[in-house]
């Protein structure tokens, strides 16, 4: 009987060790130790994830723009000398952003997922050597990449691989386009208030290459001042409809307030201005 029990115990132990879990090698990250390699999920979701429509592609008029290069990680971003910016070039409707990275540790990019980057036939983006100059005057050579951008303001997948040979998934976007220095016009929409007021569209916009200033002409001569980001702006005209020059950002709902004397006493009314970058036209 003891011999039989011993045999049964051995069988039970063997059965418990028979299945071996798949192991995933943990690689040291390309940029910083806290970076996490793109895993292959061995436990599939029982229900598919809900997908959200990206909307129509936003393609800017041909030209060169300074843009924010927005990423999902502080480990993968534009070089600090560039203040988070990249240069977007649009030619024939094809959009490409050039971004200088922090060092030469990221050696290739891929417009897509880390999984797709490792498939046969995948074409990786090759680096260029950029020279960046920091605020203290020191310069450094880093890798820069030309990245295709299907739509301004929309997230897209961008995988990276570093000197360790491990691919990582990231999500990036290109936002806040500012055209080269010059004068432009841009379609603007107004919402809020009673719905009776309007502004002239397209509006005149001046770019210094880093910021934008728009001329806003109201459909009424009774606006005595505007407030944008807590700053008061006075009208620039002496007669006719109230006209102001205010700082603006394209493709963003800009909250403004206007003080109107059209009623029995002055009222501060809240509005929203939206400037459509796809309608930007050089004068």
Short mmCIF file of C-alpha atoms in Angstrom, two decimals:
data_model
loop_
_atom_site.label_atom_id
_atom_site.label_comp_id
_atom_site.label_asym_id
_atom_site.label_seq_id
_atom_site.Cartn_x
_atom_site.Cartn_y
_atom_site.Cartn_z
CA UNK A 1 0.00 0.00 0.00
CA UNK A 2 2.80 2.48 0.87
CA UNK A 3 4.46 1.71 -2.45
CA UNK A 4 1.19 2.42 -4.31
CA UNK A 5 0.74 5.78 -2.52
CA UNK A 6 4.31 6.77 -3.37
CA UNK A 7 3.72 6.02 -7.05
CA UNK A 8 0.54 8.13 -7.05
CA UNK A 9 2.33 11.10 -5.44
CA UNK A 10 5.09 10.98 -8.04
CA UNK A 11 2.48 11.00 -10.85
CA UNK A 12 0.72 14.01 -9.36
CA UNK A 13 3.96 15.95 -9.08
CA UNK A 14 4.87 15.17 -12.68
CA UNK A 15 1.46 16.31 -13.90
CA UNK A 16 1.82 19.65 -12.12
CA UNK A 17 5.17 20.45 -13.83
CA UNK A 18 4.25 19.18 -17.26
CA UNK A 19 3.15 22.60 -18.75
CA UNK A 20 5.93 25.16 -19.15
CA UNK A 21 5.02 28.89 -19.44
CA UNK A 22 6.34 30.74 -22.48
CA UNK A 23 9.19 33.01 -21.42
CA UNK A 24 9.70 36.50 -22.86
CA UNK A 25 13.23 37.78 -22.70
CA UNK A 26 13.31 41.18 -21.02
CA UNK A 27 15.67 43.43 -22.90
CA UNK A 28 17.28 46.52 -21.53
CA UNK A 29 15.59 49.53 -23.10
CA UNK A 30 17.09 51.51 -25.92
CA UNK A 31 16.92 54.90 -24.27
CA UNK A 32 16.27 54.71 -20.53
CA UNK A 33 15.93 51.83 -18.06
CA UNK A 34 12.21 52.48 -17.53
CA UNK A 35 11.33 51.93 -21.20
CA UNK A 36 9.29 48.80 -21.83
CA UNK A 37 9.81 46.60 -24.90
CA UNK A 38 6.84 45.99 -27.14
CA UNK A 39 5.48 42.65 -25.88
CA UNK A 40 3.67 39.93 -27.74
CA UNK A 41 0.54 39.34 -25.66
CA UNK A 42 0.19 35.60 -25.00
CA UNK A 43 -3.26 36.02 -23.46
CA UNK A 44 -5.54 37.35 -26.16
CA UNK A 45 -8.56 39.46 -25.26
CA UNK A 46 -11.82 37.53 -25.44
CA UNK A 47 -13.50 40.57 -26.95
CA UNK A 48 -11.98 42.83 -29.61
CA UNK A 49 -11.01 46.33 -28.49
CA UNK A 50 -13.32 49.12 -29.52
CA UNK A 51 -11.83 51.20 -32.32
CA UNK A 52 -12.41 54.91 -32.79
CA UNK A 53 -12.53 56.40 -36.28
CA UNK A 54 -9.57 58.70 -36.89
CA UNK A 55 -11.54 61.08 -39.07
CA UNK A 56 -10.49 62.59 -42.39
CA UNK A 57 -6.79 63.21 -42.95
CA UNK A 58 -5.64 66.76 -42.31
CA UNK A 59 -3.16 67.75 -45.01
CA UNK A 60 -1.76 71.28 -44.92
CA UNK A 61 -1.09 73.50 -47.93
CA UNK A 62 2.38 73.09 -49.44
CA UNK A 63 5.01 74.84 -47.36
CA UNK A 64 7.31 74.53 -44.36
CA UNK A 65 5.97 74.62 -40.79
CA UNK A 66 7.32 74.48 -37.27
CA UNK A 67 5.30 71.86 -35.35
CA UNK A 68 5.10 70.22 -31.94
CA UNK A 69 6.37 66.63 -32.07
CA UNK A 70 4.24 65.02 -29.35
CA UNK A 71 5.08 61.53 -28.05
CA UNK A 72 3.77 59.18 -25.37
CA UNK A 73 7.10 58.96 -23.54
CA UNK A 74 9.69 61.30 -22.06
CA UNK A 75 12.27 58.69 -23.10
CA UNK A 76 11.50 59.21 -26.80
CA UNK A 77 11.11 62.84 -27.80
CA UNK A 78 12.62 65.71 -29.73
CA UNK A 79 15.97 67.02 -28.55
CA UNK A 80 15.73 69.59 -25.75
CA UNK A 81 17.54 72.10 -27.97
CA UNK A 82 14.50 71.98 -30.28
CA UNK A 83 11.96 72.70 -27.51
CA UNK A 84 9.86 69.71 -28.55
CA UNK A 85 9.60 70.98 -32.11
CA UNK A 86 10.11 69.47 -35.53
CA UNK A 87 10.00 70.82 -39.07
CA UNK A 88 7.06 69.73 -41.23
CA UNK A 89 7.51 69.97 -44.98
CA UNK A 90 4.48 69.62 -47.23
CA UNK A 91 5.02 69.16 -50.97
CA UNK A 92 2.37 67.98 -53.40
CA UNK A 93 0.18 66.94 -50.47
CA UNK A 94 2.91 64.70 -49.00
CA UNK A 95 3.74 65.60 -45.38
CA UNK A 96 7.08 64.78 -43.75
CA UNK A 97 8.31 65.90 -40.35
CA UNK A 98 12.01 66.06 -39.55
CA UNK A 99 12.79 65.61 -35.87
CA UNK A 100 16.17 65.66 -34.13
CA UNK A 101 16.29 63.15 -31.27
CA UNK A 102 18.21 63.24 -27.99
CA UNK A 103 21.24 61.19 -29.04
CA UNK A 104 22.39 58.46 -31.40
CA UNK A 105 20.95 55.65 -29.28
CA UNK A 106 17.84 55.23 -31.46
CA UNK A 107 19.15 53.90 -34.76
CA UNK A 108 15.97 53.29 -36.80
CA UNK A 109 12.28 54.19 -36.81
CA UNK A 110 9.35 52.43 -38.43
CA UNK A 111 5.98 54.08 -39.28
CA UNK A 112 3.83 51.38 -37.71
CA UNK A 113 4.00 48.83 -34.92
CA UNK A 114 7.06 47.07 -33.53
CA UNK A 115 5.57 43.76 -34.67
CA UNK A 116 5.23 44.96 -38.27
CA UNK A 117 8.73 46.44 -38.22
CA UNK A 118 10.15 42.93 -37.79
CA UNK A 119 8.28 41.41 -40.72
CA UNK A 120 9.98 40.55 -43.97
CA UNK A 121 10.06 43.47 -46.37
CA UNK A 122 9.55 46.16 -43.71
CA UNK A 123 11.33 49.38 -44.68
CA UNK A 124 12.95 51.15 -41.75
CA UNK A 125 13.62 54.88 -41.60
CA UNK A 126 17.34 55.64 -41.69
CA UNK A 127 18.89 58.40 -39.57
CA UNK A 128 20.68 61.55 -40.61
CA UNK A 129 23.30 63.22 -38.42
CA UNK A 130 21.98 66.53 -37.05
CA UNK A 131 23.95 69.15 -35.14
CA UNK A 132 21.98 70.74 -32.30
CA UNK A 133 23.02 73.73 -30.19
CA UNK A 134 21.90 73.99 -26.57
CA UNK A 135 21.05 77.13 -24.60
CA UNK A 136 24.52 77.16 -23.02
CA UNK A 137 26.10 77.37 -26.48
CA UNK A 138 27.39 73.79 -26.57
CA UNK A 139 26.70 71.72 -29.67
CA UNK A 140 26.23 68.00 -30.17
CA UNK A 141 25.65 65.54 -33.00
CA UNK A 142 22.47 63.47 -32.74
CA UNK A 143 20.35 61.35 -35.03
CA UNK A 144 17.45 62.95 -36.88
CA UNK A 145 14.71 61.28 -38.91
CA UNK A 146 12.28 62.19 -41.68
CA UNK A 147 8.93 60.73 -40.64
CA UNK A 148 5.89 60.56 -42.96
CA UNK A 149 2.77 62.21 -41.50
CA UNK A 150 -0.59 61.18 -42.92
CA UNK A 151 -2.65 63.64 -40.89
CA UNK A 152 -1.71 66.65 -38.77
CA UNK A 153 -3.18 66.53 -35.27
CA UNK A 154 -3.93 62.79 -35.29
CA UNK A 155 -2.05 60.07 -33.38
CA UNK A 156 -0.10 57.46 -35.32
CA UNK A 157 2.10 54.48 -34.47
CA UNK A 158 5.86 54.92 -34.67
CA UNK A 159 8.17 52.09 -33.57
CA UNK A 160 11.81 52.59 -32.55
CA UNK A 161 14.86 50.36 -32.29
CA UNK A 162 18.06 51.22 -30.48
CA UNK A 163 21.58 49.95 -30.12
CA UNK A 164 20.32 46.95 -28.08
CA UNK A 165 18.39 45.66 -31.10
CA UNK A 166 14.96 45.71 -29.43
CA UNK A 167 11.85 47.26 -31.02
CA UNK A 168 9.48 49.43 -28.95
CA UNK A 169 5.98 50.70 -29.73
CA UNK A 170 5.17 54.41 -29.43
CA UNK A 171 2.34 56.74 -30.36
CA UNK A 172 3.14 60.21 -31.69
CA UNK A 173 1.42 63.15 -33.33
CA UNK A 174 2.29 66.40 -35.08
CA UNK A 175 0.43 69.44 -33.71
CA UNK A 176 0.31 73.24 -33.61
CA UNK A 177 1.63 74.04 -37.11
CA UNK A 178 3.20 77.48 -37.55
CA UNK A 179 4.12 78.47 -41.10
CA UNK A 180 7.30 80.29 -42.03
CA UNK A 181 7.53 83.99 -41.36
CA UNK A 182 5.06 85.89 -43.51
CA UNK A 183 1.46 87.05 -43.99
CA UNK A 184 -1.40 84.60 -44.47
CA UNK A 185 -5.16 84.23 -44.40
CA UNK A 186 -7.05 81.43 -42.65
CA UNK A 187 -10.70 80.41 -42.29
CA UNK A 188 -12.01 81.05 -38.77
CA UNK A 189 -15.27 79.99 -37.12
CA UNK A 190 -16.93 81.61 -34.14
CA UNK A 191 -19.20 79.88 -31.62
CA UNK A 192 -20.76 80.92 -28.32
CA UNK A 193 -22.53 84.05 -27.23
CA UNK A 194 -26.07 84.72 -28.45
CA UNK A 195 -25.28 83.58 -31.98
CA UNK A 196 -25.96 87.02 -33.43
CA UNK A 197 -22.31 88.16 -33.59
CA UNK A 198 -19.84 87.00 -36.23
CA UNK A 199 -16.25 87.63 -37.30
CA UNK A 200 -14.79 88.15 -40.75
CA UNK A 201 -13.49 84.97 -42.36
CA UNK A 202 -10.90 84.32 -43.65
CA UNK A 203 -8.92 86.29 -41.09
CA UNK A 204 -5.52 87.86 -41.69
CA UNK A 205 -2.68 86.10 -39.85
CA UNK A 206 0.94 87.12 -39.40
CA UNK A 207 3.63 84.55 -38.54
CA UNK A 208 7.05 85.30 -37.08
CA UNK A 209 8.02 81.66 -37.59
CA UNK A 210 7.23 80.72 -33.99
CA UNK A 211 3.91 82.38 -33.09
CA UNK A 212 0.78 83.55 -34.92
CA UNK A 213 -1.14 86.80 -34.57
CA UNK A 214 -4.61 87.08 -36.10
CA UNK A 215 -6.65 90.17 -36.94
CA UNK A 216 -10.21 89.66 -35.71
CA UNK A 217 -12.90 91.94 -37.14
CA UNK A 218 -16.30 91.70 -35.47
CA UNK A 219 -19.65 92.33 -37.14
CA UNK A 220 -20.30 95.08 -34.59
CA UNK A 221 -18.57 98.31 -33.52
CA UNK A 222 -19.54 97.79 -29.88
CA UNK A 223 -16.72 95.56 -28.60
CA UNK A 224 -14.51 97.65 -26.33
CA UNK A 225 -11.90 94.97 -25.55
CA UNK A 226 -11.12 91.23 -25.80
CA UNK A 227 -9.55 88.87 -23.28
CA UNK A 228 -7.35 85.93 -24.40
CA UNK A 229 -5.53 83.76 -21.83
CA UNK A 230 -6.20 86.35 -19.16
CA UNK A 231 -4.68 89.23 -21.16
CA UNK A 232 -6.77 92.20 -22.32
CA UNK A 233 -6.47 93.39 -25.93
CA UNK A 234 -7.80 96.77 -27.03
CA UNK A 235 -9.19 97.52 -30.50
CA UNK A 236 -6.79 98.71 -33.21
CA UNK A 237 -9.34 100.67 -35.25
CA UNK A 238 -10.74 104.15 -34.56
CA UNK A 239 -13.99 103.74 -36.50
CA UNK A 240 -16.06 100.98 -38.04
CA UNK A 241 -16.44 97.46 -36.70
CA UNK A 242 -14.38 96.48 -33.66
CA UNK A 243 -11.04 94.99 -34.75
CA UNK A 244 -8.38 93.32 -32.60
CA UNK A 245 -5.01 91.63 -33.04
CA UNK A 246 -4.66 88.56 -30.79
CA UNK A 247 -2.32 85.54 -30.52
CA UNK A 248 -3.85 82.34 -31.91
CA UNK A 249 -3.14 78.63 -32.36
CA UNK A 250 -4.33 76.71 -35.39
CA UNK A 251 -6.70 73.71 -35.09
CA UNK A 252 -7.44 74.51 -31.44
CA UNK A 253 -10.65 75.76 -29.86
CA UNK A 254 -9.44 79.11 -28.56
CA UNK A 255 -11.52 80.50 -25.67
CA UNK A 256 -11.89 84.29 -25.83
CA UNK A 257 -14.13 86.87 -24.21
CA UNK A 258 -15.41 90.12 -25.65
CA UNK A 259 -16.78 93.08 -23.73
CA UNK A 260 -19.71 94.55 -25.66
CA UNK A 261 -21.59 97.78 -25.02
CA UNK A 262 -24.44 96.88 -27.38
CA UNK A 263 -26.74 96.25 -24.40
CA UNK A 264 -27.91 98.69 -21.73
CA UNK A 265 -24.61 98.15 -19.90
CA UNK A 266 -21.27 96.45 -20.83
CA UNK A 267 -21.32 92.65 -20.82
CA UNK A 268 -18.39 90.24 -21.06
CA UNK A 269 -19.42 87.44 -23.43
CA UNK A 270 -17.56 84.14 -23.88
CA UNK A 271 -16.79 82.84 -27.37
CA UNK A 272 -14.68 80.17 -29.07
CA UNK A 273 -12.55 80.81 -32.17
CA UNK A 274 -11.23 77.95 -34.31
CA UNK A 275 -8.69 78.46 -37.12
CA UNK A 276 -8.48 75.69 -39.75
CA UNK A 277 -4.84 75.07 -40.74
CA UNK A 278 -5.87 73.31 -43.97
CA UNK A 279 -7.21 76.65 -45.28
CA UNK A 280 -3.99 78.59 -44.60
CA UNK A 281 -3.06 80.68 -47.65
CA UNK A 282 -0.01 82.90 -48.15
CA UNK A 283 -0.76 86.46 -49.21
#
